[in-house]
Amino acid sequence: QQQVKQSPQSLIVQKGGIPIINCAYENTAFDYFPWYQQFPGKGPALLIAIRPDVSEKKEGRFTISFNKSAKQFSLHIMDSQPGDSATYFCAASSGKAAGNKLTFGGGTRVLVKP
Amino acid sequence: EAGVAQSPRYKIIEKRQSVAFWCNPISGHATLYWYQQILGQGPKLLIQFQNNGVVDDSQLPKDRFSAERLKGVDSTLKIQPAKLEDSAVYLCASSLDRAGWGYEQFFGPGTRLTVL
């Protein structure tokens, strides 16, 4: 019940395209859903996060869509650039009561071709 | 503001040897996490500290892994003896301890361990 399932494992798009990464969860106690971006040789860095009472959140070219009833959320990268080529992880947490512990998805490697 | 520091960045050892990793979190961050990231997978939490105390070590293989956080600042993670399947990147992260929704974990660059 603690799993977060992420798909696809990898994605190749042309510059300007919109990579979409999907995640699904089972634990209804999750109340915090961040996305992390990781470049080779670096640690993950927080990109954007959403709470379950919001259906969409945008920050720059990154958008999270959240479907509470389906227990799914997704990341869209608008007008993707070669510099967006990285591995993206979705995650979920059930908050301070659970020690703010993050459960990560398996990751999606995104390649944006020039 | 300085980020999370980790050392060494790379380590190669033979199986059955021991190894230790060091982490210095962001100043003022009460919570410190150690994650194991196997190639091609997402980070998996090994242990979480709140100041000096352990909050969660349910996924730490305690027969071979140990961790400590003395004085509520720096932390070390030790593996003794190492197995081939311990080859991974070990990430340290820290966060503020605050109430309310949402928080950010700041990750260090990780230590890449290869066990031969």
Coordinates of C-alpha atoms in Angstrom, one line a residue:
Chain A
Q1 CA 0.0 0.0 0.0
Q2 CA 3.0 2.2 0.3
Q3 CA 4.0 1.9 -3.3
V4 CA 4.0 4.7 -5.9
K5 CA 4.0 3.4 -9.4
Q6 CA 5.5 5.5 -12.1
S7 CA 5.4 5.3 -15.9
P8 CA 6.9 5.3 -18.5
Q9 CA 10.4 4.3 -17.6
S10 CA 11.8 6.4 -20.3
L11 CA 10.6 9.0 -22.8
I12 CA 12.1 10.7 -25.8
V13 CA 10.6 13.9 -27.2
Q14 CA 11.7 16.6 -29.7
K15 CA 12.4 20.1 -28.4
G16 CA 9.1 21.9 -27.8
G17 CA 7.2 18.7 -27.2
I18 CA 5.3 17.9 -24.0
P19 CA 6.6 14.9 -22.1
I20 CA 4.0 13.5 -19.7
I21 CA 4.8 11.3 -16.8
N22 CA 2.2 9.4 -14.8
C23 CA 2.1 8.1 -11.2
A24 CA -0.5 6.1 -9.3
Y25 CA -0.7 5.4 -5.6
E26 CA -2.8 3.3 -3.2
N27 CA -2.4 4.9 0.2
T28 CA -5.3 7.3 0.7
A29 CA -3.4 8.8 3.7
F30 CA -0.9 10.4 1.3
D31 CA -1.3 14.2 1.4
Y32 CA 1.8 15.6 -0.3
F33 CA 2.9 14.8 -3.8
P34 CA 6.2 16.3 -4.9
W35 CA 8.1 15.8 -8.1
Y36 CA 11.9 15.7 -8.1
Q37 CA 14.3 16.2 -10.9
Q38 CA 17.7 14.5 -10.9
F39 CA 20.6 15.1 -13.3
P40 CA 23.5 12.6 -13.6
G41 CA 25.9 12.7 -10.7
K42 CA 23.6 14.9 -8.7
G43 CA 21.0 14.4 -5.9
P44 CA 17.3 14.9 -6.6
A45 CA 16.0 18.4 -6.4
L46 CA 12.4 19.4 -5.7
L47 CA 10.7 20.7 -8.9
I48 CA 7.0 21.2 -7.9
A49 CA 4.6 19.8 -5.4
I50 CA 0.8 19.5 -5.0
R51 CA -1.7 18.7 -2.3
P52 CA -4.7 16.5 -3.0
D53 CA -7.4 19.2 -2.7
V54 CA -5.9 20.9 -5.8
S55 CA -6.5 19.5 -9.3
E56 CA -3.7 21.4 -11.1
K57 CA -0.7 23.4 -10.3
K58 CA 1.7 25.2 -12.6
E59 CA 5.2 26.5 -12.0
G60 CA 6.8 27.9 -15.1
R61 CA 6.8 25.2 -17.8
F62 CA 6.0 22.4 -15.3
T63 CA 2.4 21.4 -14.5
I64 CA 1.0 18.8 -12.1
S65 CA -2.4 17.4 -12.7
F66 CA -4.0 15.5 -9.8
N67 CA -7.0 13.1 -9.9
K68 CA -7.9 12.3 -6.3
S69 CA -10.7 9.8 -7.2
A70 CA -8.4 7.8 -9.5
K71 CA -5.4 8.2 -7.1
Q72 CA -3.3 9.3 -10.0
F73 CA -1.1 12.4 -10.7
S74 CA 1.0 13.4 -13.6
L75 CA 3.7 15.9 -14.6
H76 CA 3.7 17.8 -17.9
I77 CA 6.7 19.6 -19.2
M78 CA 5.5 22.3 -21.6
D79 CA 7.7 23.5 -24.4
S80 CA 10.4 21.1 -23.4
Q81 CA 14.1 22.0 -23.8
P82 CA 17.3 19.9 -24.1
G83 CA 18.2 21.2 -20.6
D84 CA 15.1 19.4 -19.2
S85 CA 16.8 16.1 -20.1
A86 CA 17.0 14.4 -16.7
T87 CA 15.4 11.7 -14.6
Y88 CA 12.1 12.6 -12.9
F89 CA 10.7 11.0 -9.8
C90 CA 7.2 11.4 -8.4
A91 CA 6.8 10.8 -4.6
A92 CA 4.2 10.8 -1.9
S93 CA 4.1 11.4 1.8
S94 CA 1.5 11.1 4.5
G95 CA 2.8 14.1 6.4
K96 CA 4.2 14.8 9.8
A97 CA 2.2 12.0 11.5
A98 CA 4.3 9.6 9.4
G99 CA 7.5 11.5 9.9
N100 CA 7.2 13.2 6.5
K101 CA 8.5 10.1 5.0
L102 CA 8.7 10.2 1.2
T103 CA 7.9 7.1 -1.0
F104 CA 9.4 7.5 -4.4
G105 CA 8.3 6.1 -7.8
G106 CA 10.8 4.3 -9.9
G107 CA 11.7 7.3 -12.1
T108 CA 11.3 8.3 -15.7
R109 CA 14.3 9.2 -17.8
V110 CA 13.4 12.0 -20.2
L111 CA 15.5 12.9 -23.2
V112 CA 14.7 16.1 -25.1
K113 CA 16.3 16.1 -28.5
P114 CA 17.3 19.4 -30.1
Chain B
E1 CA 23.4 28.8 1.8
A2 CA 25.5 25.7 1.6
G3 CA 23.8 22.6 0.5
V4 CA 24.0 19.1 1.9
A5 CA 27.6 17.8 1.9
Q6 CA 28.5 14.2 1.5
S7 CA 31.8 12.3 1.3
P8 CA 33.4 10.4 -0.2
R9 CA 31.8 10.9 -3.6
Y10 CA 32.9 7.5 -4.9
K11 CA 34.0 4.3 -3.1
I12 CA 35.0 0.9 -4.4
I13 CA 35.4 -2.0 -2.0
E14 CA 35.6 -5.8 -2.0
K15 CA 32.7 -7.7 -0.6
R16 CA 32.8 -8.4 3.1
Q17 CA 34.8 -5.2 3.7
S18 CA 33.4 -2.3 5.6
V19 CA 32.7 1.2 4.5
A20 CA 31.4 4.5 6.0
F21 CA 29.8 7.5 4.5
W22 CA 29.6 11.0 6.0
C23 CA 26.8 13.6 5.7
N24 CA 26.7 17.2 6.8
P25 CA 23.1 18.6 6.5
I26 CA 22.1 22.2 5.8
S27 CA 22.6 24.3 8.9
G28 CA 19.4 24.3 11.1
H29 CA 17.8 21.3 9.5
A30 CA 16.6 19.0 12.3
T31 CA 15.6 16.1 10.1
L32 CA 18.2 14.0 8.3
Y33 CA 17.5 11.1 5.9
W34 CA 19.7 8.4 4.4
Y35 CA 18.4 6.9 1.1
Q36 CA 19.7 4.0 -1.0
Q37 CA 19.3 4.5 -4.8
I38 CA 20.0 1.4 -6.8
L39 CA 20.7 2.1 -10.5
G40 CA 17.5 2.7 -12.4
Q41 CA 15.3 2.9 -9.3
G42 CA 13.9 5.6 -7.1
P43 CA 15.5 6.4 -3.7
K44 CA 14.5 4.1 -0.9
L45 CA 14.6 5.5 2.7
L46 CA 17.0 3.6 5.0
I47 CA 16.8 5.7 8.1
Q48 CA 15.4 9.0 9.3
F49 CA 16.7 11.1 12.2
Q50 CA 15.0 13.9 14.1
N51 CA 17.8 15.7 15.8
N52 CA 19.7 12.9 17.6
G53 CA 16.8 10.4 17.6
V54 CA 15.8 7.8 15.1
V55 CA 12.3 8.3 13.7
D56 CA 12.2 5.5 11.2
D57 CA 14.7 2.7 10.5
S58 CA 12.2 0.1 9.4
Q59 CA 14.0 -0.5 6.0
L60 CA 17.5 -0.5 7.4
P61 CA 19.2 -3.9 7.2
K62 CA 20.3 -3.8 10.7
D63 CA 22.5 -6.9 10.5
R64 CA 25.0 -5.0 8.4
F65 CA 24.0 -1.3 8.3
S66 CA 24.3 1.2 11.1
A67 CA 23.9 4.9 11.3
E68 CA 24.4 7.6 13.9
R69 CA 23.8 11.3 14.2
L70 CA 25.9 12.6 17.0
K71 CA 25.0 16.1 18.4
G72 CA 22.1 16.3 16.0
V73 CA 24.2 17.6 13.1
D74 CA 26.5 15.3 11.1
S75 CA 25.7 11.7 10.4
T76 CA 27.5 8.6 9.4
L77 CA 26.2 5.5 7.7
K78 CA 28.2 2.3 7.9
I79 CA 28.0 -1.0 6.1
Q80 CA 29.8 -4.0 7.6
P81 CA 30.2 -6.4 5.9
A82 CA 29.3 -5.2 2.5
K83 CA 27.5 -7.4 0.0
L84 CA 27.4 -7.2 -3.8
E85 CA 23.8 -6.0 -3.7
D86 CA 24.8 -3.0 -1.6
S87 CA 26.2 -1.4 -4.8
A88 CA 24.2 1.8 -5.1
V89 CA 24.2 5.5 -4.6
Y90 CA 23.7 6.5 -1.0
L91 CA 22.0 9.8 -0.7
C92 CA 21.7 12.0 2.3
A93 CA 18.9 14.6 2.6
S94 CA 17.8 17.1 5.2
S95 CA 14.7 19.2 5.9
L96 CA 13.4 21.7 8.4
D97 CA 11.1 20.4 11.1
R98 CA 8.0 22.4 10.8
A99 CA 4.3 21.9 11.2
G100 CA 1.8 22.1 8.5
W101 CA 1.6 20.8 5.0
G102 CA 4.5 20.2 2.7
Y103 CA 8.2 20.5 3.2
E104 CA 11.2 20.1 1.0
Q105 CA 13.9 17.6 1.4
F106 CA 17.3 18.9 0.2
F107 CA 19.5 16.1 -1.2
G108 CA 23.3 15.9 -1.3
P109 CA 25.2 14.7 -4.4
G110 CA 25.4 11.1 -3.0
T111 CA 28.2 8.6 -2.6
R112 CA 28.4 6.0 -5.3
L113 CA 29.4 2.6 -3.8
T114 CA 30.7 -0.2 -5.9
V115 CA 31.1 -3.6 -4.2
L116 CA 33.3 -6.1 -6.1

